Short mmCIF file of C-alpha atoms and ligand atoms in Angstrom, two decimals:
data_model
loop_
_atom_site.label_atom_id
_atom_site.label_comp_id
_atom_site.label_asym_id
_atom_site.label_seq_id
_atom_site.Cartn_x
_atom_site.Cartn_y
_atom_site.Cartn_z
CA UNK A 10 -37.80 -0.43 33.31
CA UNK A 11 -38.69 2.93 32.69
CA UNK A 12 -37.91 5.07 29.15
CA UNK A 13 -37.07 8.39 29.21
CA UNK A 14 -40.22 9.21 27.18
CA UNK A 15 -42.35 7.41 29.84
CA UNK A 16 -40.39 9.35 32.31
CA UNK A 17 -41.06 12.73 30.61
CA UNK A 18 -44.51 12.08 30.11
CA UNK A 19 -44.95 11.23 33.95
CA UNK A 20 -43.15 13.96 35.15
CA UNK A 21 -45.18 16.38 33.01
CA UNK A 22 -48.13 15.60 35.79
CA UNK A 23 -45.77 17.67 38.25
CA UNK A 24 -46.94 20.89 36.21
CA UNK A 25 -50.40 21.20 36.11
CA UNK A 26 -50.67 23.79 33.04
CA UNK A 27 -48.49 21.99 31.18
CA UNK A 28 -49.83 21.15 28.05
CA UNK A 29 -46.96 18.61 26.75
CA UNK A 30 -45.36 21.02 24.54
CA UNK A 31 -41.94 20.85 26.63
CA UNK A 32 -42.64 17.08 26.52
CA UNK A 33 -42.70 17.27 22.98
CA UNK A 34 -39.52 19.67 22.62
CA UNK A 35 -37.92 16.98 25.27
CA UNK A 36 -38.79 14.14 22.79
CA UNK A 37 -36.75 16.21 19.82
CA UNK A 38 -33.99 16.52 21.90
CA UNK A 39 -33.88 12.55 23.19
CA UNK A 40 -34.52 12.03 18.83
CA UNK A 41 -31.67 13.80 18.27
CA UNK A 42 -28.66 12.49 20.45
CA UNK A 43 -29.92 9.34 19.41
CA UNK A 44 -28.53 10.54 16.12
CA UNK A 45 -25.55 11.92 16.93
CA UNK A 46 -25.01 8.81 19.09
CA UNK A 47 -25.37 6.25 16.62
CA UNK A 48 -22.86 8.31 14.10
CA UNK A 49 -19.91 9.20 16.99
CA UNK A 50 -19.79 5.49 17.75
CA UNK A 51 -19.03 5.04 13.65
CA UNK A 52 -15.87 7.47 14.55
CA UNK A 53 -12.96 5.69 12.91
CA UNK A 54 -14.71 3.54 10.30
CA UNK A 55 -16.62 6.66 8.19
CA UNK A 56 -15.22 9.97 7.40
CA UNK A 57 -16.52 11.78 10.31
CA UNK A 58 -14.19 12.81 12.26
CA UNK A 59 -11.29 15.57 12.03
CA UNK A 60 -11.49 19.56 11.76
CA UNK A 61 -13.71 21.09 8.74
CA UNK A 62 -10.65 23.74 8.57
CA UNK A 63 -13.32 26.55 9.94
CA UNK A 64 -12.98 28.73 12.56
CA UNK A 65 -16.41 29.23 14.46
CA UNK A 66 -17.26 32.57 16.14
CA UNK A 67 -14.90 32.04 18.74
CA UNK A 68 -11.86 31.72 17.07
CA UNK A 69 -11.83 28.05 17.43
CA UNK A 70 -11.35 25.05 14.64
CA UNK A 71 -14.77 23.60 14.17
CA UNK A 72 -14.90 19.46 13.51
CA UNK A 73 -16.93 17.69 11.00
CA UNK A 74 -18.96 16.44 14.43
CA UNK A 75 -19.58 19.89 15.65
CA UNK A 76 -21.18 20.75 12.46
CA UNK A 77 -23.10 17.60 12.24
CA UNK A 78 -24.93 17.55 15.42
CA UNK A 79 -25.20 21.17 15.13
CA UNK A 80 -27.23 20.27 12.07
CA UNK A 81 -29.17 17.41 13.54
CA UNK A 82 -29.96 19.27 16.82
CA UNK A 83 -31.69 21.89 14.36
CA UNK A 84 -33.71 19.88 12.05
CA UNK A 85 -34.89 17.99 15.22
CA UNK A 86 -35.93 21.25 17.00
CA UNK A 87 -37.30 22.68 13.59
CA UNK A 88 -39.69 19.63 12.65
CA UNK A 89 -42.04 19.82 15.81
CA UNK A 90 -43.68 23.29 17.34
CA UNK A 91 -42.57 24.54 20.12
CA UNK A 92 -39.26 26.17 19.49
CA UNK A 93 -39.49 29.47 18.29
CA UNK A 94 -35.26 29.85 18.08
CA UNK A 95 -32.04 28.40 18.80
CA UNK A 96 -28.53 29.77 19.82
CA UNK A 97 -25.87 27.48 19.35
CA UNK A 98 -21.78 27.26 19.90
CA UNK A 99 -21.62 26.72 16.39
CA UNK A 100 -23.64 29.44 14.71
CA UNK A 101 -22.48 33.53 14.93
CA UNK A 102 -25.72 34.44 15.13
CA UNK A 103 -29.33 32.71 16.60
CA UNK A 104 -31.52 30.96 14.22
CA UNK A 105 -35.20 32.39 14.27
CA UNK A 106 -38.00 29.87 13.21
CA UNK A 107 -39.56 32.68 11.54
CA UNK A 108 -42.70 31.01 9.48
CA UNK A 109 -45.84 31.56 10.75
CA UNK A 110 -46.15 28.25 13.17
CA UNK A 111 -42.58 29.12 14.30
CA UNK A 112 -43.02 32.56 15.06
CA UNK A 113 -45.95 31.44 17.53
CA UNK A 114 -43.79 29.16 19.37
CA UNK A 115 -43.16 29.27 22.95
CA UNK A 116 -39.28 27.75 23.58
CA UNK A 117 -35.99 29.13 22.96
CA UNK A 118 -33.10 26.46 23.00
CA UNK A 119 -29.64 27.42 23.88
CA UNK A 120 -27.09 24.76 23.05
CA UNK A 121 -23.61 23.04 22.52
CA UNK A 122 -24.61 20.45 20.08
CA UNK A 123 -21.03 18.39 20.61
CA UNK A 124 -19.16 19.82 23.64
CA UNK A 125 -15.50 18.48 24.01
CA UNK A 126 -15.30 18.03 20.06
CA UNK A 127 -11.35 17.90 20.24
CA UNK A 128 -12.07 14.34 21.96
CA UNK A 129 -13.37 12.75 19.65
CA UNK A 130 -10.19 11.67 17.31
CA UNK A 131 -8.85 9.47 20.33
CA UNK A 132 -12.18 8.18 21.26
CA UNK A 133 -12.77 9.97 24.85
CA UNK A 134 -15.90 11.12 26.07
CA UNK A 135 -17.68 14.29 24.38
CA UNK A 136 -21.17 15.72 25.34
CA UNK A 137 -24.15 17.81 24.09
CA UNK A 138 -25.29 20.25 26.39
CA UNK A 139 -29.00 21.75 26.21
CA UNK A 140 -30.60 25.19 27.91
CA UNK A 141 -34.58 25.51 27.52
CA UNK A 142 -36.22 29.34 28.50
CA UNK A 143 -39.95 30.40 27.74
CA UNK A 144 -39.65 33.64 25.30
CA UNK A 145 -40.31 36.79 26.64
CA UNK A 146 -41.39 38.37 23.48
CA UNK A 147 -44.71 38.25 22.78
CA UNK A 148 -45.68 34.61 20.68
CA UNK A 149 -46.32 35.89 17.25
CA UNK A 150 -43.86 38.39 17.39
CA UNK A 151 -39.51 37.81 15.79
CA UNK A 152 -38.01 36.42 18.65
CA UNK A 153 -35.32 38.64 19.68
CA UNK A 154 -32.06 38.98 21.36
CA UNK A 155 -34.14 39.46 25.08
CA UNK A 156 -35.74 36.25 24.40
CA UNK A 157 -31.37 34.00 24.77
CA UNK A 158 -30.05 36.67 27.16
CA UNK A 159 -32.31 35.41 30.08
CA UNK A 160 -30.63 34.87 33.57
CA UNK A 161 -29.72 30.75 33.99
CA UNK A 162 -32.34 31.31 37.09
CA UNK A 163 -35.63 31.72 34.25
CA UNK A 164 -34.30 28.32 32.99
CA UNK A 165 -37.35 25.85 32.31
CA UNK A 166 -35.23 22.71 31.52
CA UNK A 167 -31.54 22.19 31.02
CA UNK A 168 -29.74 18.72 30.08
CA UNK A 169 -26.89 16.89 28.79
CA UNK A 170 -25.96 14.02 26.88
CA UNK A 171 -22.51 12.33 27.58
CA UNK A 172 -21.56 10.08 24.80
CA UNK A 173 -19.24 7.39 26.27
CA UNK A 174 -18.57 4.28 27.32
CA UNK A 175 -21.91 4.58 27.72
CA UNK A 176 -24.30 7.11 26.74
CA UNK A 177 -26.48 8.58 28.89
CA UNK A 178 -29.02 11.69 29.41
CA UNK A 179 -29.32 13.11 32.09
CA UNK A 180 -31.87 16.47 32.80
CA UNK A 181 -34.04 18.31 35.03
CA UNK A 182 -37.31 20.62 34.70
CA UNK A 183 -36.84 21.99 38.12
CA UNK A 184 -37.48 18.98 40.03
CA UNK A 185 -33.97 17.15 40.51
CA UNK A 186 -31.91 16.11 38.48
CA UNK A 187 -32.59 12.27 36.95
CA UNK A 188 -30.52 10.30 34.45
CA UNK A 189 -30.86 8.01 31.88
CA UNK A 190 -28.63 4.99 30.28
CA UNK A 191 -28.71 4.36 26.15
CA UNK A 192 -29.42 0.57 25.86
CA UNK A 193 -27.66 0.30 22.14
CA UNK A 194 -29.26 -3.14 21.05
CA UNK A 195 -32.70 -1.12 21.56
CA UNK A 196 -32.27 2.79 21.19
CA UNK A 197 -33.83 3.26 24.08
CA UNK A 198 -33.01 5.41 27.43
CA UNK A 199 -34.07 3.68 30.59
CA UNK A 200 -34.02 5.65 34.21
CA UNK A 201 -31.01 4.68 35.73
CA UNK A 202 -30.36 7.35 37.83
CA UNK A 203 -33.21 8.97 39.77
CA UNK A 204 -32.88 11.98 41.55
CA UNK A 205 -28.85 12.43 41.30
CA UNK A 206 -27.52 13.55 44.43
CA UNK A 207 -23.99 14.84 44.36
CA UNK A 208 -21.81 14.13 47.96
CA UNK A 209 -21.60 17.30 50.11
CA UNK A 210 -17.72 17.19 49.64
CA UNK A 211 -15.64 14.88 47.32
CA UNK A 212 -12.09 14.12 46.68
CA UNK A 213 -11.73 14.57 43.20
CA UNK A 214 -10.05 18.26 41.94
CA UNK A 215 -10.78 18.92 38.05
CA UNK A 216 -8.43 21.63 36.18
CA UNK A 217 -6.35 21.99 33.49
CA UNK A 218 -3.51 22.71 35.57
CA UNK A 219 -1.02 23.30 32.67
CA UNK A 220 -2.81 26.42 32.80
CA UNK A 221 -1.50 26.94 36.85
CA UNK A 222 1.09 30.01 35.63
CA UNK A 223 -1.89 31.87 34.46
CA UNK A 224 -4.55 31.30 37.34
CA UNK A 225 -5.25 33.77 39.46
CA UNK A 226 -3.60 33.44 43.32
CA UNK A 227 -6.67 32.27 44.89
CA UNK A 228 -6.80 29.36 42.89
CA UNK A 229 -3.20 28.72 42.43
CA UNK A 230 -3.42 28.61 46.67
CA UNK A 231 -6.63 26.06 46.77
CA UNK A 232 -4.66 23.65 44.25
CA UNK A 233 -2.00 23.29 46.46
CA UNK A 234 -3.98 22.99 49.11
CA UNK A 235 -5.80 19.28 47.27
CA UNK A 236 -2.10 18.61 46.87
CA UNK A 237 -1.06 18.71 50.65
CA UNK A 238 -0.47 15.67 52.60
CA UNK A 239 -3.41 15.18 55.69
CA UNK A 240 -4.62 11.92 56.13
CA UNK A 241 -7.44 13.73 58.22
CA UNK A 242 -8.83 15.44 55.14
CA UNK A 243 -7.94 12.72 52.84
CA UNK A 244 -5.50 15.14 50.70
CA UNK A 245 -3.97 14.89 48.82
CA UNK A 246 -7.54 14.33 46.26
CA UNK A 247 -7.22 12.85 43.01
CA UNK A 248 -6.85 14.95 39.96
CA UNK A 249 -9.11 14.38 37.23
CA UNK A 250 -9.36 16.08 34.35
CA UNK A 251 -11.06 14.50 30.82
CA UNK A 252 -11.03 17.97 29.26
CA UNK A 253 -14.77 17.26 28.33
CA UNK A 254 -17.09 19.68 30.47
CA UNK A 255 -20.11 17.02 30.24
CA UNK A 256 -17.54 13.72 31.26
CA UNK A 257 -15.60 15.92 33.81
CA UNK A 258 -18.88 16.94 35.81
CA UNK A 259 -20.69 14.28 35.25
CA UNK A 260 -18.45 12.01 37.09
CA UNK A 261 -17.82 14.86 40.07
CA UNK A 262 -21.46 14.97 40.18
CA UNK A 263 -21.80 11.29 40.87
CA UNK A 264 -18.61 10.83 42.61
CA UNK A 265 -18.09 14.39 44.27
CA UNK A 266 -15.79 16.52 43.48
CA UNK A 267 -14.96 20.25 41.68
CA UNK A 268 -14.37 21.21 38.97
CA UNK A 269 -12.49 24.78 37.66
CA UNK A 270 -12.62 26.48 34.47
CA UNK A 271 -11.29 29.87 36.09
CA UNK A 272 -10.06 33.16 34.44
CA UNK A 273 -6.35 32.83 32.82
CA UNK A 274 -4.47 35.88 31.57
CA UNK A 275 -4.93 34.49 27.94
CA UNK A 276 -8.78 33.89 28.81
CA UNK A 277 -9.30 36.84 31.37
CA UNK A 278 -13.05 36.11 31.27
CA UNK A 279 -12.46 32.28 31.55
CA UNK A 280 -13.17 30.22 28.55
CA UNK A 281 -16.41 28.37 28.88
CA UNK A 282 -19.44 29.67 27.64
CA UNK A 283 -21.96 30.92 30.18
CA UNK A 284 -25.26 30.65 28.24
CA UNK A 285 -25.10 27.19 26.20
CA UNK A 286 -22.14 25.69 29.12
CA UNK A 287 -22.20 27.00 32.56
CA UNK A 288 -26.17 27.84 33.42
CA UNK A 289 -27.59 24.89 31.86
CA UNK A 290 -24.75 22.24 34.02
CA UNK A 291 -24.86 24.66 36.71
CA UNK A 292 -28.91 24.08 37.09
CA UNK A 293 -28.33 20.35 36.50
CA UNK A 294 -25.56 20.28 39.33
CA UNK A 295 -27.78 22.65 41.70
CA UNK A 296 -30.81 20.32 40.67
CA UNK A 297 -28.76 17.34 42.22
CA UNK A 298 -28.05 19.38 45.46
CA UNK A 299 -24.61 20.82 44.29
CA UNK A 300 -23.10 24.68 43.71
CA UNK A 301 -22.08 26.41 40.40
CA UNK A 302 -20.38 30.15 40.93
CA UNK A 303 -17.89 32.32 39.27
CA UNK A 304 -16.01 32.89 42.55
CA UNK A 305 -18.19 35.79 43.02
CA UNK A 306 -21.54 35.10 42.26
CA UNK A 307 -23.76 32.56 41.98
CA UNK A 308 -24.08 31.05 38.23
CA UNK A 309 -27.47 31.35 37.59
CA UNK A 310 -27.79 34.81 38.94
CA UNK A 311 -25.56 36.20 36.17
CA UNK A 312 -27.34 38.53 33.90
CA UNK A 313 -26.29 37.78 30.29
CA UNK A 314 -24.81 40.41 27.72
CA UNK A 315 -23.87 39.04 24.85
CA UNK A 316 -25.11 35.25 22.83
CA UNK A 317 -21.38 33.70 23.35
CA UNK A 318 -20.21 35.65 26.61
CA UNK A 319 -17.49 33.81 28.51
CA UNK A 320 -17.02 33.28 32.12
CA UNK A 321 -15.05 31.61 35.48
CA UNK A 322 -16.66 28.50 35.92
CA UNK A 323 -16.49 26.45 39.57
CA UNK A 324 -18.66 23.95 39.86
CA UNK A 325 -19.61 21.04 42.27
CA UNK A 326 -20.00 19.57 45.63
CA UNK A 327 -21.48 22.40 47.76
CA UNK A 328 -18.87 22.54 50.69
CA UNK A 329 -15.65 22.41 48.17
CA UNK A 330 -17.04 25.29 46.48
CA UNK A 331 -17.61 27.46 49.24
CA UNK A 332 -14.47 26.33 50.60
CA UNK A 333 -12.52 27.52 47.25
CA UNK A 334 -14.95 30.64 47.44
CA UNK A 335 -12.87 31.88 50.93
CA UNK A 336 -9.74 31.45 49.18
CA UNK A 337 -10.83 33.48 46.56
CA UNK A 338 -11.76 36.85 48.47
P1 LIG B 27 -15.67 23.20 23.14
O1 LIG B 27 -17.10 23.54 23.42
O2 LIG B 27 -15.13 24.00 21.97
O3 LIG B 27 -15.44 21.74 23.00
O4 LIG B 27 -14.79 23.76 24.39
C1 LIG B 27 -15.21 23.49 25.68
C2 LIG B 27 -14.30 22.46 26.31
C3 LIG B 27 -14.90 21.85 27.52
O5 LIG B 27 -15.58 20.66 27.24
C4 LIG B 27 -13.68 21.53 28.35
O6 LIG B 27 -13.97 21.50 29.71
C5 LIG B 27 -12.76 22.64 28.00
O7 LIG B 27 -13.15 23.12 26.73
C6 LIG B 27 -11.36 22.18 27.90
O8 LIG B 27 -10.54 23.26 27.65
P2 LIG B 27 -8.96 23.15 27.82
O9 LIG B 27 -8.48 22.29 26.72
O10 LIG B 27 -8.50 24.57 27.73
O11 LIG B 27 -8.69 22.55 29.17
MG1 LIG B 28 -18.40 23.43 24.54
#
């Protein structure tokens, strides 16, 4: 039985100038979804759950939760050195940790602290999703703007956390993509999943297809083609859709499968968010062999304007992504 601590602390040998300061950010991470765990699986019995009656940035209702783990994803990141700022679904604005430790801090962390939030009245799956760059501002300098809008490729870590039936971690510095399974008698994360590797090709199709009106042709022309009948292919595939990102790719990515957040005439830039969403799943899914693209180009190639940008998210097994990719053009 391996922790995740042990785990982190082993891998850190793969980086010879490391000097356990990502370890250490890591750690605050693992400390805080145990948090957040422990209080989603009181949702029901406290008063936790339900919408705060605040918009966030982007126009949508925030939940007690969001605010919550936003909160606890903060402190975590703000008690130990080696975050130097944080960009978050929840906040308008990036938080600087501008005291004089913080300032000399190497890490930015780009997150969504509870991912799926509208879940988590009817007890379904919800997620936190985690992006990790080194600054390019000078340590000792304010971080700035330059040091979030970094292309998903400079990523130096990205995880998630899927809170469900079980919870589990999952993350990658680079080197694959390995995940990790909450015992809840112990607080503890064991290995349970080493070096993820997602199926070439998959049968599962993962949209919100109430949206099909709105999609653009090339998609609208790939759905019906998982819906034809050919035993050959195995079509039609199963449709799957949790309306959790973290749930609904973590199970493609252990199953096989794609999944489809594309543009829609009421969200012409798609809806997900490509700096704390797409590049850090789209690292974890290319970490475990798989492809991430918004029809175009690839995810982590995308060169980032703005803190809560939107974009067209596909994301998966390699061959039904470059399959959708010809329908597309
Ligand atoms: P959130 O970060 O506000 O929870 O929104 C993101 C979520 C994703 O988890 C999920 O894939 C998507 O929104 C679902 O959107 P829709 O309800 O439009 O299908
Ligand atoms: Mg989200």
């Amino acid at each position: 039985m391996i922790t995740l601590n042990e785990f982190i602390i082993e891998k850190q040998h793969d980086f010879p100038e490391a000097n356990g300061e990502l370890s250490s950010l890591l750690g605050s991470i693992v400390l805080a979804s145990k948090i957040v765990n422990r209080e989603i699986n009181k949702a029901g019995l406290v008063d936790i759950i339900g919408s705060t009656g605040i918009e966030n940035v982007q126009g949508e209702q925030q939940q007690k939760m969001d605010l919550f783990a936003n909160d606890v994803f903060k402190r975590a990141l703000a008690a130990r050195g080696e975050v130097c700022g944080i960009a978050s679904e929840e906040d308008d604005q990036y938080v600087v940790f501008d005291n004089k430790s913080g300032a000399n801090n190497k890490y930015v962390v780009l997150m969504d602290p509870l991912d799926g939030s509208s879940n988590i009245d009817v007890n379904v799956s919800v997620g936190t999703i985690f992006s990790i760059y080194r600054r390019v501002s000078q340590r000792g300098d304010p971080t700035a703007l330059e040091d979030f809008l970094q292309k998903g490729n400079q990523q130096i870590a990205a995880g998630y956390v899927v809170y469900g039936s079980s919870s589990m971690l999952v993350y990658t510095t680079g080197n694959g993509t390995h995940g990790f399974t909450c015992d809840p008698s112990l607080g503890e994360f064991y290995l349970s999943h080493e070096s993820i590797k997602i199926p070439e090709s998959g049968y599962i199709y993962s949209i919100n297809e109430g949206n099909y009106l709105m999609f653009p042709a090339g998609i609208k022309k790939y759905i019906k083609y998982c819906q034809e009948i050919d035993n050959k292919t195995n079509r039609p595939y199963t449709s799957r859709y949790i309306g959790s990102l973290v749930a609904d790719l973590h199970r493609n990515m252990l199953k096989g499968g794609i999944y489809m957040y594309p543009s829609t005439s009421n969200y012409p830039k798609g809806k997900l968010r490509l700096l704390y969403e797409c590049n850090p799943m789209a690292m974890i899914i290319e970490q475990a062999f798989g492809s991430a693209t918004d029809g175009k180009t690839r995810i982590l190639d995308l060169k980032p304007t703005t803190l809560h940008q939107r974009v067209p998210f596909i994301c998966g097994s390699t061959k039904m992504v470059e399959f959708l990719q010809t329908m597309l053009s």
